[in-house]
Amino acid sequence: MSAAAIPLPVAPASSPARSVRDATHESPWVRWTLIGIALAFLTLFLFVPLAAVFYEALRKGVDVYLAAVIEEDALAAIRLTLLTAAIAVPLNLVFGVAAAWAIAKFEFRGKNLLVTLIDLPFSVSPVVSGLIYVLVFGLQGWFGETLRDHDLKVIFAVPGIVLATVFVTFPFVARELIPLMEAQGKDEEEAAVVLGASGWQVFWRVTLPNVKWGLLYGVILCNARAMGEFGAVSVVSGHIRGATNTMPLHVEILYNEYQFTAAFAVASLLALLALVTLALKTWVERRFEQDRAAD
Amino acid sequence: MSIDVRDVNKRFGNFKALDHVSLEVQTGELLALLGPSGSGKTTLLRVIAGLETLDSGQVLFHGEDATDRHVRERQVGFVFQHYALFRHMTIFENVAFGLRVRPRQDRPSDSEIKRKVMELLSLVQLDWLADRYPHQLSGGQRQRIALARALAVEPRVLLLDEPFGALDAKVRKELRRWLRRLHDEMHITTVFVTHDQDEALEVSDRVVVMNEGSVQQIGTPQEVYDNPANAFVYQFLGNVNLFHGRVQKGRARFGPLELATPEHSHPMESPAVAFARPHDIELVRPAADTAGIPARVEHLLAVGSTVRVDLLTDDDTPIHVELSRDAHARLALVAGEQVLVRPRNVRVFAH
C-alpha cells in the first residue's frame, strides 16, 4: 500500500527495481477489489450499526439522551454492571495468573484436563452457562431449598449475576498468559531462585513484570466481556428493574417497551465502552509488541 | 569448596539421564563435563545446583550432605546457556538482583550494592553498559553479565551450562580464554558443561567425559586425549580412523597390518577395532619390504597449516589423514595414486 503511494524515482519502466516490485505484488485491480470488499463488509456490518446506535440515541436531542441515561433504573443498571465487573475481573485476574503460572512453569498430573476446563466457558453457549446456575442454585435446584432456608438468594439476585459473569469471563486472562509464559520458559525463574530469591520474590520481581502487558490485555478483554455479557446473565437475572438488570438487559427491556431512544442511549454507553476498550487494546498491543521485539 | 557426587541416579520417565554417576570436584578446580547431547551432563550440573531432584545418591558440598538442601541455600552461581538475564531489568539491576532479594538483615545498603555491582561490571569489563537492557547487548556481552550476576552472591561454586554454546566461533574462543584467566585469578571451584572437546581440553584442569548418562573417563585433558579409556572417548575427542580386524594372544591383525597388543592376551580370537588419529598416520609409496594397508588417494585439500588427504582402501573403507605442509611437499601425492597407510600410534579395543 505505502509503496504505491510513494512516487517512483525517475527511472525507465523496465528497470530491475520495477520488475522486482512487480514480482512480489498483485496487480492494482486485484488489490483494490480485495480492499473494496473488506471495506464494504466493515461498513455494512460494523460502522453503520455503530453510527446507528449513536444516531438513534441522539435523534431527539441531547436532553432526551441525558434524561434516559440518568433515569433511576438506567443508573441502577449501570451500577450493577460496574459492580459485577468489579467483582468478576479481579477474581478472574487472580485465578488466571495462578492457573497460567501453574500450567506454564510446573509439571503435574491432570495439567491437560485443567487446560481443557479453562476453555470450557468458550465452548459452552452462554445461555447454558446461565442455566447451570439455575439448576444448581435455583429453587428447584440442588441447593435451592438449603439456600431458601437460610434466606439466601442467588438466582434472580446479584450473586447469580456475578457467578454467571465470572463463569463466562473465566478463560480470558488465563488464555492470554499461558502461551506467553510457556514461550518465556523457566530459565529466568530458575536464575532468580539460584540467586536466592523466595517463591514470592520470583513471582513479583521476575514472572509478573515479564507478563504485565499480556496480563493487562487479558484484563481489558475480560472487563469488556464482563460488562457486555447478555446470555448467561439474562437467564439468572429475573429482569427486576432497578435491582437485577445489567446494562445489556436494561437495553433489551427498554427496546421491548418501544422506548427506542432510551434503549439506544444506554446502548450508546456500551458502544462507548467498546470503543474505549479497542483504543486501550491497541495501545497495549503496541507496547506488548515493543517488549517482544526487544527480546 | 569441594563437591562430591556419589552414585547419583536420575530418570525422566523411561529415559535414564544419570546412571550411577560418581565424581569429585576438588576445591578451586576448573572441571569440564564433556559429552554429546543427551549424555546427562546438563542434568548432572543441575543436580549439583539443586535445580533437579535425584532419584538416589548423594551430593556433598565440602564433605557435608547437601542432597536435600534447597537451591537457595546451596550458595551456587549458575550461568545458563541462554543467559536467562531478567529482560525487564537493566544490566545493573540484573547483577544487583542476588543482593536485593536477601532478607533485610543480610541485605547490603544501597551504596554497598552499587559499589559491588560496579566492581563486578568492571571485572567483566562491561561497566559502561550498566544502564542498558539485556536485549541491547551482544551474546558475548550477555554471557559476561550472566557471569557477573552469578558472582554477585559470592557463590562457593560456579556452575556453567554450555556457557559459550550460543556464541559464534571467534567470540567463543576469546571468552573461554578469558574464563580461564578469570578462574586463575579467583580460584573458585567451577564446573562447566560443554559438548565441544576443544573447549573442554583447552580450558579445564580436568575433564569428565560422559555418555548415555554415565561417566566414561575422568582425567586431565592430556590423559584423556592420550589415553582414552574406551572406544567412545577416543572417538569423541577428535577425528579418528577406524580399522576393523581381530585380536588373539597379544597380536592384532588388520588386513596386511599386524600389531603387538599385549593388553589383549586372551587365547580366543575376537573382533577388534583399531583407532588412529588423522595426524598419527603415515603415508608411504608401495615397496616390497614395507607393510601397510593399500589405499588410493581420492582427494587432497590444503586447510590452513595442514593438508587433508582422503583415501579409500581396497575394501572401500574411507581413511582421513592430516599431513603437515612439509610432509606433503616431500611426498608430492596426486589424486588417484596408490599408497600404503601406516598408522603410527594406534589404540586397539577388543569387542
XYZ file of C-alpha atoms in Angstrom:
646
model
C 0.000 0.000 0.000
C 2.552 2.537 1.134
C 4.880 1.509 -1.671
C 2.259 2.546 -4.190
C 1.817 5.940 -2.544
C 5.496 6.877 -2.780
C 6.239 8.463 -6.165
C 8.731 6.353 -8.060
C 12.083 7.946 -8.811
C 12.579 8.910 -12.431
C 13.728 5.650 -13.944
C 12.893 3.635 -17.027
C 9.819 1.453 -16.563
C 11.839 -1.659 -17.349
C 14.469 -1.069 -14.632
C 15.301 -4.127 -12.469
C 13.826 -2.464 -9.357
C 10.490 -2.181 -11.110
C 10.395 -5.815 -12.159
C 11.272 -6.992 -8.619
C 8.422 -4.904 -7.255
C 6.036 -6.419 -9.734
C 7.113 -9.929 -8.894
C 6.001 -9.567 -5.282
C 2.835 -7.522 -5.821
C -0.555 -8.364 -7.230
C -1.959 -6.174 -9.972
C -3.744 -2.974 -8.807
C -7.036 -4.406 -9.977
C -6.792 -7.383 -7.592
C -5.574 -5.209 -4.743
C -8.365 -2.646 -4.983
C -11.038 -5.325 -5.360
C -9.885 -7.059 -2.173
C -9.621 -3.798 -0.243
C -13.031 -2.755 -1.563
C -14.696 -5.974 -0.427
C -13.148 -5.696 3.030
C -14.171 -2.047 3.398
C -17.720 -2.639 2.174
C -18.119 -5.502 4.626
C -16.764 -3.454 7.537
C -19.002 -0.509 6.669
C -22.111 -2.603 6.367
C -21.670 -4.749 9.458
C -19.664 -2.552 11.833
C -19.650 1.156 11.067
C -23.304 1.525 10.054
C -24.699 -0.214 13.183
C -22.305 1.738 15.397
C -23.296 5.010 13.788
C -26.969 3.987 14.001
C -26.676 3.479 17.755
C -25.413 6.995 18.298
C -27.787 8.462 15.719
C -30.873 6.889 17.275
C -29.703 7.778 20.773
C -29.261 11.452 19.944
C -32.101 11.814 17.450
C -34.445 13.545 19.863
C -31.746 15.805 21.234
C -29.164 15.759 23.968
C -31.720 16.473 26.708
C -33.702 13.339 25.984
C -30.474 11.386 25.750
C -29.242 12.583 29.130
C -32.618 12.016 30.720
C -32.587 8.403 29.542
C -29.103 7.849 30.891
C -29.634 9.384 34.338
C -33.055 7.859 34.796
C -33.185 5.823 38.031
C -33.448 2.338 36.514
C -30.700 3.121 33.992
C -28.389 4.298 36.784
C -29.173 1.137 38.752
C -28.274 -0.932 35.695
C -25.001 0.953 35.276
C -24.168 0.487 38.972
C -24.905 -3.235 38.817
C -22.813 -3.645 35.668
C -19.867 -1.852 37.272
C -20.264 -3.872 40.480
C -20.361 -7.148 38.546
C -17.249 -6.243 36.586
C -15.527 -5.026 39.747
C -16.005 -8.468 41.309
C -15.619 -10.720 38.257
C -12.493 -9.119 36.773
C -10.288 -9.217 39.911
C -11.448 -12.786 40.623
C -10.524 -13.919 37.139
C -7.303 -11.929 37.295
C -6.158 -13.830 40.380
C -7.394 -17.138 39.059
C -5.937 -16.566 35.583
C -2.494 -15.658 36.870
C -2.451 -18.604 39.278
C -3.623 -21.075 36.635
C -1.235 -19.779 33.983
C 1.672 -19.888 36.428
C 0.885 -23.440 37.434
C 0.404 -24.611 33.854
C 3.382 -22.858 32.291
C 6.002 -23.330 34.988
C 5.234 -26.678 36.618
C 4.613 -30.260 35.618
C 1.735 -32.021 37.317
C -0.815 -34.709 36.757
C -4.073 -33.526 35.212
C -2.499 -30.475 33.579
C -4.157 -31.167 30.224
C -7.510 -31.567 31.930
C -7.074 -28.181 33.602
C -6.229 -26.535 30.264
C -9.359 -28.061 28.719
C -11.530 -26.968 31.648
C -10.307 -23.393 31.359
C -11.559 -23.356 27.781
C -14.961 -24.758 28.732
C -16.765 -21.385 29.034
C -15.632 -20.553 25.490
C -17.154 -23.713 24.074
C -20.427 -23.667 26.002
C -23.310 -21.426 24.939
C -23.742 -18.567 27.467
C -27.414 -19.493 27.913
C -26.363 -22.978 29.020
C -23.855 -21.407 31.448
C -26.708 -19.460 32.996
C -28.975 -22.493 33.141
C -26.297 -24.467 35.011
C -26.524 -21.967 37.857
C -30.309 -22.056 37.828
C -30.107 -25.849 38.079
C -27.654 -25.686 40.958
C -28.909 -22.715 42.956
C -32.495 -22.245 41.704
C -35.480 -23.023 43.886
C -35.925 -26.415 42.193
C -32.139 -26.933 42.022
C -29.722 -28.947 44.170
C -29.113 -26.311 46.806
C -32.361 -24.410 46.267
C -34.083 -25.419 49.485
C -30.981 -25.077 51.628
C -30.456 -21.577 50.328
C -34.112 -20.661 50.888
C -33.982 -21.988 54.450
C -31.036 -19.702 55.149
C -32.770 -16.833 53.391
C -30.050 -16.570 50.738
C -30.944 -15.570 47.201
C -28.577 -16.458 44.386
C -30.750 -16.852 41.336
C -32.731 -13.749 40.318
C -30.348 -11.750 42.505
C -26.950 -10.080 42.313
C -24.882 -13.146 43.416
C -26.239 -15.164 40.486
C -25.353 -12.407 38.039
C -21.821 -12.217 39.407
C -21.448 -16.012 39.315
C -22.629 -16.247 35.716
C -20.326 -13.408 34.672
C -17.320 -14.954 36.423
C -18.017 -18.214 34.626
C -18.337 -16.659 31.188
C -15.221 -14.463 31.546
C -13.189 -17.222 33.193
C -10.755 -18.018 30.313
C -9.743 -14.514 29.208
C -6.780 -13.831 31.493
C -5.511 -17.418 31.696
C -5.752 -17.937 27.931
C -3.730 -14.792 27.323
C -0.994 -15.676 29.804
C -0.452 -19.415 29.256
C 1.168 -19.223 25.788
C 3.163 -16.163 26.791
C 4.534 -17.780 29.952
C 5.228 -21.040 28.152
C 7.192 -19.178 25.479
C 9.256 -17.398 28.117
C 10.255 -20.688 29.729
C 11.584 -21.239 33.225
C 15.149 -20.001 32.834
C 14.662 -16.607 34.418
C 12.743 -18.060 37.354
C 15.444 -20.657 37.899
C 18.121 -17.993 37.707
C 16.252 -15.990 40.353
C 15.939 -18.986 42.688
C 19.633 -19.827 42.358
C 20.392 -16.204 43.266
C 18.474 -16.741 46.491
C 15.008 -15.337 45.727
C 11.998 -16.839 47.506
C 8.997 -18.071 45.510
C 7.138 -14.860 46.289
C 10.077 -12.695 45.210
C 10.430 -14.690 41.995
C 6.770 -14.096 41.199
C 6.720 -10.365 41.946
C 10.146 -9.455 40.614
C 10.559 -11.779 37.629
C 7.403 -13.562 36.451
C 4.851 -10.755 36.797
C 6.901 -7.948 35.196
C 7.600 -10.234 32.230
C 3.904 -10.781 31.515
C 2.493 -7.388 32.536
C 1.348 -6.344 29.057
C -0.204 -9.703 28.311
C -1.932 -9.540 31.658
C -3.326 -6.047 31.041
C -4.518 -7.170 27.616
C -6.356 -10.127 29.163
C -7.904 -7.900 31.828
C -9.203 -5.423 29.242
C -10.857 -8.174 27.221
C -12.196 -9.784 30.385
C -13.680 -6.471 31.522
C -15.316 -5.806 28.144
C -16.958 -9.199 28.218
C -17.985 -8.898 31.868
C -19.797 -5.619 31.178
C -21.312 -6.721 27.887
C -22.418 -10.268 28.756
C -26.072 -10.876 27.933
C -26.983 -14.547 27.528
C -25.843 -16.125 30.787
C -26.811 -13.107 32.878
C -30.244 -12.947 31.229
C -31.052 -16.480 32.406
C -30.148 -15.888 36.065
C -31.220 -12.263 36.423
C -35.006 -12.374 36.528
C -35.070 -8.903 34.914
C -36.165 -6.996 38.008
C -35.978 -3.317 37.144
C -33.643 -1.290 39.259
C -32.432 -4.426 41.050
C -31.151 -7.222 38.808
C -30.835 -5.560 35.419
C -27.394 -5.034 33.977
C -26.912 -2.565 31.135
C -27.372 -5.078 28.287
C -30.559 -6.412 29.952
C -31.834 -2.902 30.528
C -31.364 -2.118 26.831
C -33.431 -5.150 25.902
C -36.278 -4.236 28.257
C -36.416 -0.652 27.006
C -36.392 -1.838 23.430
C -39.200 -4.314 24.047
C -41.216 -1.475 25.546
C -40.754 0.586 22.366
C -38.655 3.171 24.236
C -36.222 3.268 21.347
C -34.405 6.476 22.224
C -33.786 5.368 25.804
C -32.708 1.908 24.623
C -30.216 3.384 22.194
C -28.991 5.889 24.750
C -27.992 3.102 27.163
C -26.703 1.065 24.240
C -24.506 4.002 23.239
C -22.785 3.771 26.622
C -21.944 0.131 25.909
C -20.764 1.136 22.445
C -18.533 3.791 24.010
C -17.131 1.146 26.343
C -16.324 -0.946 23.280
C -14.518 1.961 21.625
C -12.513 2.703 24.763
C -11.671 -0.999 25.043
C -10.496 -1.047 21.441
C -8.305 2.000 21.943
C -6.795 0.555 25.128
C -6.327 -2.805 23.484
C -4.491 -1.252 20.542
C -2.237 0.725 22.854
C -1.445 -2.317 24.999
C -0.819 -4.442 21.918
C 1.676 -1.911 20.671
C 3.566 -1.862 23.983
C 3.397 -5.638 24.054
C 4.925 -5.900 20.573
C 7.669 -3.445 21.514
C 8.531 -5.565 24.531
C 8.560 -8.700 22.428
C 10.636 -7.137 19.689
C 13.115 -6.157 22.366
C 13.872 -9.750 23.322
C 34.782 -25.777 48.157
C 34.885 -29.379 47.026
C 31.918 -31.201 45.539
C 31.382 -34.906 45.920
C 28.805 -36.645 43.751
C 28.107 -40.178 44.959
C 26.305 -42.809 42.935
C 23.640 -40.469 41.582
C 20.726 -41.832 39.535
C 18.087 -39.820 37.726
C 15.342 -40.897 35.352
C 12.975 -38.861 33.203
C 10.163 -41.332 32.526
C 11.853 -44.222 30.774
C 14.961 -42.225 29.951
C 17.962 -42.840 32.174
C 19.537 -39.400 32.388
C 22.125 -40.294 35.049
C 23.248 -43.844 35.672
C 25.332 -44.410 38.829
C 27.349 -41.236 38.415
C 30.129 -40.534 40.881
C 32.770 -37.845 40.708
C 34.728 -35.453 42.848
C 35.436 -31.818 42.158
C 38.371 -30.509 44.112
C 38.488 -27.085 45.731
C 39.490 -24.371 43.293
C 39.402 -26.691 40.319
C 38.003 -25.928 36.861
C 36.258 -29.094 35.746
C 34.629 -29.749 32.375
C 31.693 -32.099 31.882
C 32.090 -33.180 28.288
C 29.689 -35.285 26.268
C 27.312 -35.364 23.324
C 23.759 -34.061 23.729
C 21.664 -36.420 25.835
C 24.712 -37.675 27.724
C 23.393 -36.344 31.030
C 25.980 -33.634 31.542
C 23.495 -30.788 31.934
C 21.297 -32.917 34.199
C 24.327 -33.610 36.387
C 25.113 -29.898 36.575
C 21.505 -29.148 37.530
C 21.602 -31.878 40.161
C 24.694 -30.258 41.674
C 22.922 -26.886 41.638
C 19.790 -28.382 43.178
C 17.595 -27.446 40.219
C 16.909 -31.127 39.633
C 15.996 -33.659 42.287
C 17.736 -37.003 42.146
C 16.199 -40.466 42.394
C 19.036 -41.865 44.510
C 22.558 -40.968 45.516
C 24.152 -38.057 47.307
C 25.665 -34.676 46.595
C 28.164 -33.453 49.183
C 29.456 -29.894 49.451
C 32.708 -29.691 51.354
C 32.014 -33.076 52.896
C 28.515 -32.088 54.079
C 25.453 -33.762 52.640
C 23.663 -31.161 50.509
C 21.295 -33.562 48.738
C 18.164 -32.157 50.394
C 19.359 -28.592 50.647
C 17.257 -26.110 48.667
C 18.798 -24.382 45.647
C 18.569 -21.074 47.516
C 20.740 -22.362 50.341
C 23.397 -24.055 48.249
C 25.256 -20.822 47.502
C 25.977 -21.757 43.930
C 26.363 -19.449 40.979
C 24.658 -20.789 37.863
C 25.172 -19.479 34.357
C 22.563 -20.621 31.849
C 23.205 -21.499 28.235
C 20.832 -18.803 27.016
C 21.957 -16.352 29.719
C 18.494 -16.081 31.350
C 19.045 -12.407 32.109
C 15.973 -10.669 33.548
C 14.696 -8.995 30.404
C 12.815 -6.162 32.074
C 15.714 -5.098 34.289
C 18.752 -3.018 33.446
C 22.169 -4.674 33.479
C 22.844 -3.019 36.834
C 19.631 -4.416 38.338
C 20.348 -7.846 36.881
C 23.678 -8.021 38.678
C 22.212 -6.477 41.848
C 19.302 -8.952 41.978
C 21.012 -11.549 44.174
C 21.849 -8.868 46.743
C 18.450 -7.162 46.672
C 16.462 -10.334 47.374
C 18.373 -11.083 50.566
C 16.447 -10.923 53.830
C 16.542 -7.424 55.274
C 19.085 -8.177 57.997
C 21.620 -9.588 55.493
C 20.938 -7.091 52.738
C 23.773 -4.678 51.989
C 22.999 -0.956 51.870
C 22.219 0.685 48.533
C 25.672 2.272 48.331
C 27.285 -1.060 49.168
C 25.224 -2.776 46.425
C 26.212 -0.084 43.940
C 29.885 -0.434 44.789
C 29.756 -4.212 44.494
C 27.812 -4.264 41.210
C 30.120 -1.727 39.579
C 33.122 -3.707 40.772
C 31.726 -6.854 39.144
C 30.835 -5.000 35.971
C 34.409 -3.751 35.689
C 35.642 -7.287 36.361
C 33.747 -8.458 33.260
C 34.835 -5.219 31.524
C 31.282 -4.031 30.881
C 30.773 -1.249 33.436
C 29.785 1.133 30.634
C 26.662 -0.961 29.969
C 25.108 -0.627 33.441
C 22.028 1.299 32.276
C 21.281 -0.788 29.209
C 18.773 -3.611 28.923
C 19.763 -7.203 28.063
C 18.304 -7.030 24.553
C 20.666 -4.184 23.697
C 23.723 -6.381 24.308
C 25.509 -8.876 22.088
C 25.561 -12.569 23.003
C 29.103 -12.430 24.361
C 28.288 -9.381 26.495
C 25.132 -11.021 27.858
C 27.081 -14.087 28.868
C 29.630 -11.987 30.751
C 26.785 -10.165 32.524
C 25.258 -13.529 33.433
C 28.601 -14.460 34.956
C 28.832 -11.179 36.875
C 25.300 -11.728 38.191
C 26.215 -15.229 39.351
C 29.368 -13.950 41.079
C 27.498 -11.158 42.889
C 26.201 -13.517 45.572
C 29.761 -14.728 46.256
C 28.973 -18.338 45.408
C 31.109 -21.128 46.765
C 30.749 -22.992 43.464
C 30.306 -21.694 39.948
C 28.298 -23.853 37.559
C 28.146 -23.023 33.855
C 25.794 -24.773 31.434
C 27.233 -24.647 27.891
C 28.340 -21.090 28.608
C 29.641 -20.416 25.114
C 27.298 -22.688 23.180
C 25.166 -19.932 21.666
C 28.064 -17.732 20.552
C 29.901 -17.587 17.262
C 33.275 -19.289 16.889
C 35.539 -16.287 17.370
C 33.757 -14.868 20.423
C 33.635 -18.372 21.876
C 37.404 -18.748 21.694
C 38.033 -15.322 23.220
C 35.566 -15.887 26.012
C 36.890 -19.284 27.006
C 40.420 -17.941 27.361
C 39.014 -15.068 29.354
C 37.150 -17.524 31.600
C 40.383 -19.448 32.200
C 42.211 -16.254 33.180
C 39.329 -15.211 35.416
C 39.406 -18.593 37.127
C 43.159 -18.349 37.635
C 42.587 -15.059 39.458
C 39.574 -16.067 41.547
C 40.172 -19.777 42.169
C 36.515 -20.505 42.666
C 35.518 -24.144 42.237
C 33.977 -24.250 38.779
C 32.137 -26.910 36.803
C 31.178 -26.223 33.219
C 29.267 -28.273 30.706
C 30.258 -28.453 27.057
C 29.891 -30.649 24.019
C 32.947 -29.083 22.386
C 36.043 -31.177 23.043
C 38.411 -28.328 22.115
C 36.753 -26.120 24.693
C 36.994 -28.807 27.390
C 40.605 -29.666 26.609
C 41.742 -26.069 26.364
C 40.055 -24.554 29.405
C 39.753 -27.171 32.120
C 42.042 -28.654 34.757
C 40.268 -31.974 34.480
C 37.716 -33.395 32.069
C 34.823 -35.734 32.825
C 33.720 -37.474 29.640
C 30.094 -38.603 29.769
C 27.922 -40.700 27.509
C 24.404 -42.103 27.909
C 24.134 -40.953 31.483
C 27.355 -42.449 32.805
C 30.910 -41.287 33.336
C 33.291 -42.717 30.731
C 36.549 -41.262 31.937
C 37.900 -38.645 34.317
C 41.340 -37.156 33.863
C 43.451 -34.197 32.853
C 42.940 -33.076 29.249
C 46.298 -34.671 28.378
C 45.422 -38.020 29.994
C 42.025 -38.173 28.391
C 43.314 -37.282 24.965
C 46.408 -39.500 25.011
C 44.942 -42.456 26.873
C 41.244 -42.722 26.132
C 39.626 -45.267 28.430
C 37.394 -46.709 25.747
C 36.324 -46.531 22.147
C 33.691 -43.855 22.874
C 36.167 -41.447 24.482
C 38.634 -41.986 21.655
C 36.035 -41.221 19.032
C 34.525 -38.285 20.886
C 37.822 -36.474 21.416
C 38.704 -35.527 17.882
C 38.628 -37.166 14.488
C 39.602 -40.805 14.194
C 40.074 -43.534 11.637
C 38.659 -46.983 12.353
C 40.261 -50.228 11.262
C 38.285 -53.420 11.800
C 40.233 -56.597 12.473
C 40.797 -59.393 15.005
C 42.921 -59.875 18.125
C 44.327 -63.067 19.628
C 47.160 -63.848 22.058
C 48.544 -60.368 22.084
C 48.586 -59.902 18.310
C 46.109 -57.885 16.291
C 45.634 -58.210 12.541
C 44.107 -55.517 10.385
C 44.378 -56.745 6.804
C 48.051 -56.931 5.925
C 48.984 -54.965 9.051
C 49.978 -56.799 12.238
C 50.377 -55.056 15.591
C 51.548 -56.160 19.015
C 48.746 -55.677 21.551
C 49.958 -57.184 24.836
C 46.831 -55.831 26.617
C 44.659 -58.261 24.604
C 46.426 -61.536 25.531
C 43.417 -63.854 25.669
C 43.788 -67.015 23.574
C 40.368 -66.775 21.899
C 40.257 -64.825 18.678
C 37.860 -61.872 18.908
C 36.906 -58.942 16.691
C 38.630 -55.661 17.447
C 38.676 -52.052 16.330
C 41.826 -50.012 15.988
C 41.697 -46.226 16.235
C 44.235 -43.834 14.788
C 44.103 -40.045 14.722
C 44.411 -38.449 11.265
C 47.750 -36.872 12.219
C 49.090 -40.187 13.543
C 49.062 -41.883 10.161
C 51.980 -42.127 7.788
C 51.587 -42.473 4.025
C 54.338 -44.207 2.042
C 54.753 -45.275 -1.548
C 54.348 -49.081 -2.044
C 57.605 -51.043 -1.628
C 58.363 -54.751 -1.205
C 59.659 -54.544 2.375
C 57.065 -52.179 3.899
C 53.859 -53.406 5.488
C 50.785 -51.200 5.278
C 47.185 -51.072 4.195
C 46.959 -50.332 0.469
C 44.725 -47.388 -0.355
C 44.043 -44.963 -3.183
C 44.316 -41.195 -2.789
C 40.875 -39.762 -3.535
C 41.152 -36.119 -2.659
C 43.683 -33.598 -1.394
C 42.758 -30.391 0.398
C 45.070 -27.805 1.934
C 43.466 -26.282 5.040
C 45.492 -23.787 6.997
C 48.735 -25.366 8.141
C 47.800 -28.941 7.205
C 46.868 -30.911 4.134
C 43.904 -33.244 4.411
C 44.125 -36.427 2.393
C 41.051 -38.600 1.816
C 41.840 -42.186 0.891
C 39.847 -45.315 0.131
C 41.142 -48.819 0.960
C 40.599 -51.828 -1.280
C 37.512 -52.800 0.728
C 36.130 -49.248 0.403
C 36.841 -48.071 3.931
C 37.449 -44.304 3.921
C 40.595 -43.065 5.686
C 41.366 -39.468 6.572
C 44.940 -38.359 7.038
C 46.377 -34.997 8.002
C 49.858 -34.235 6.746
C 51.972 -31.247 7.581
C 52.765 -28.961 4.670
C 56.365 -30.219 4.736
C 55.414 -33.883 4.664
C 53.055 -33.210 1.826
C 55.729 -31.364 -0.127
C 58.163 -34.289 0.299
C 55.606 -36.878 -0.817
C 54.049 -34.854 -3.623
C 50.931 -37.007 -3.722
C 48.470 -36.781 -6.569
C 44.843 -37.864 -6.626
C 44.317 -41.426 -7.910
C 47.717 -42.649 -6.683
C 48.141 -45.952 -4.758
C 49.876 -45.644 -1.372
C 50.377 -47.647 1.812
C 48.717 -46.446 5.015
C 50.814 -46.980 8.154
C 49.285 -45.856 11.444
C 51.994 -44.691 13.840
C 50.002 -44.559 17.028
C 47.108 -46.994 17.350
C 44.749 -47.934 20.145
C 43.087 -51.316 19.842
C 39.787 -52.033 21.581
C 38.506 -55.633 21.538
C 34.745 -56.176 21.421
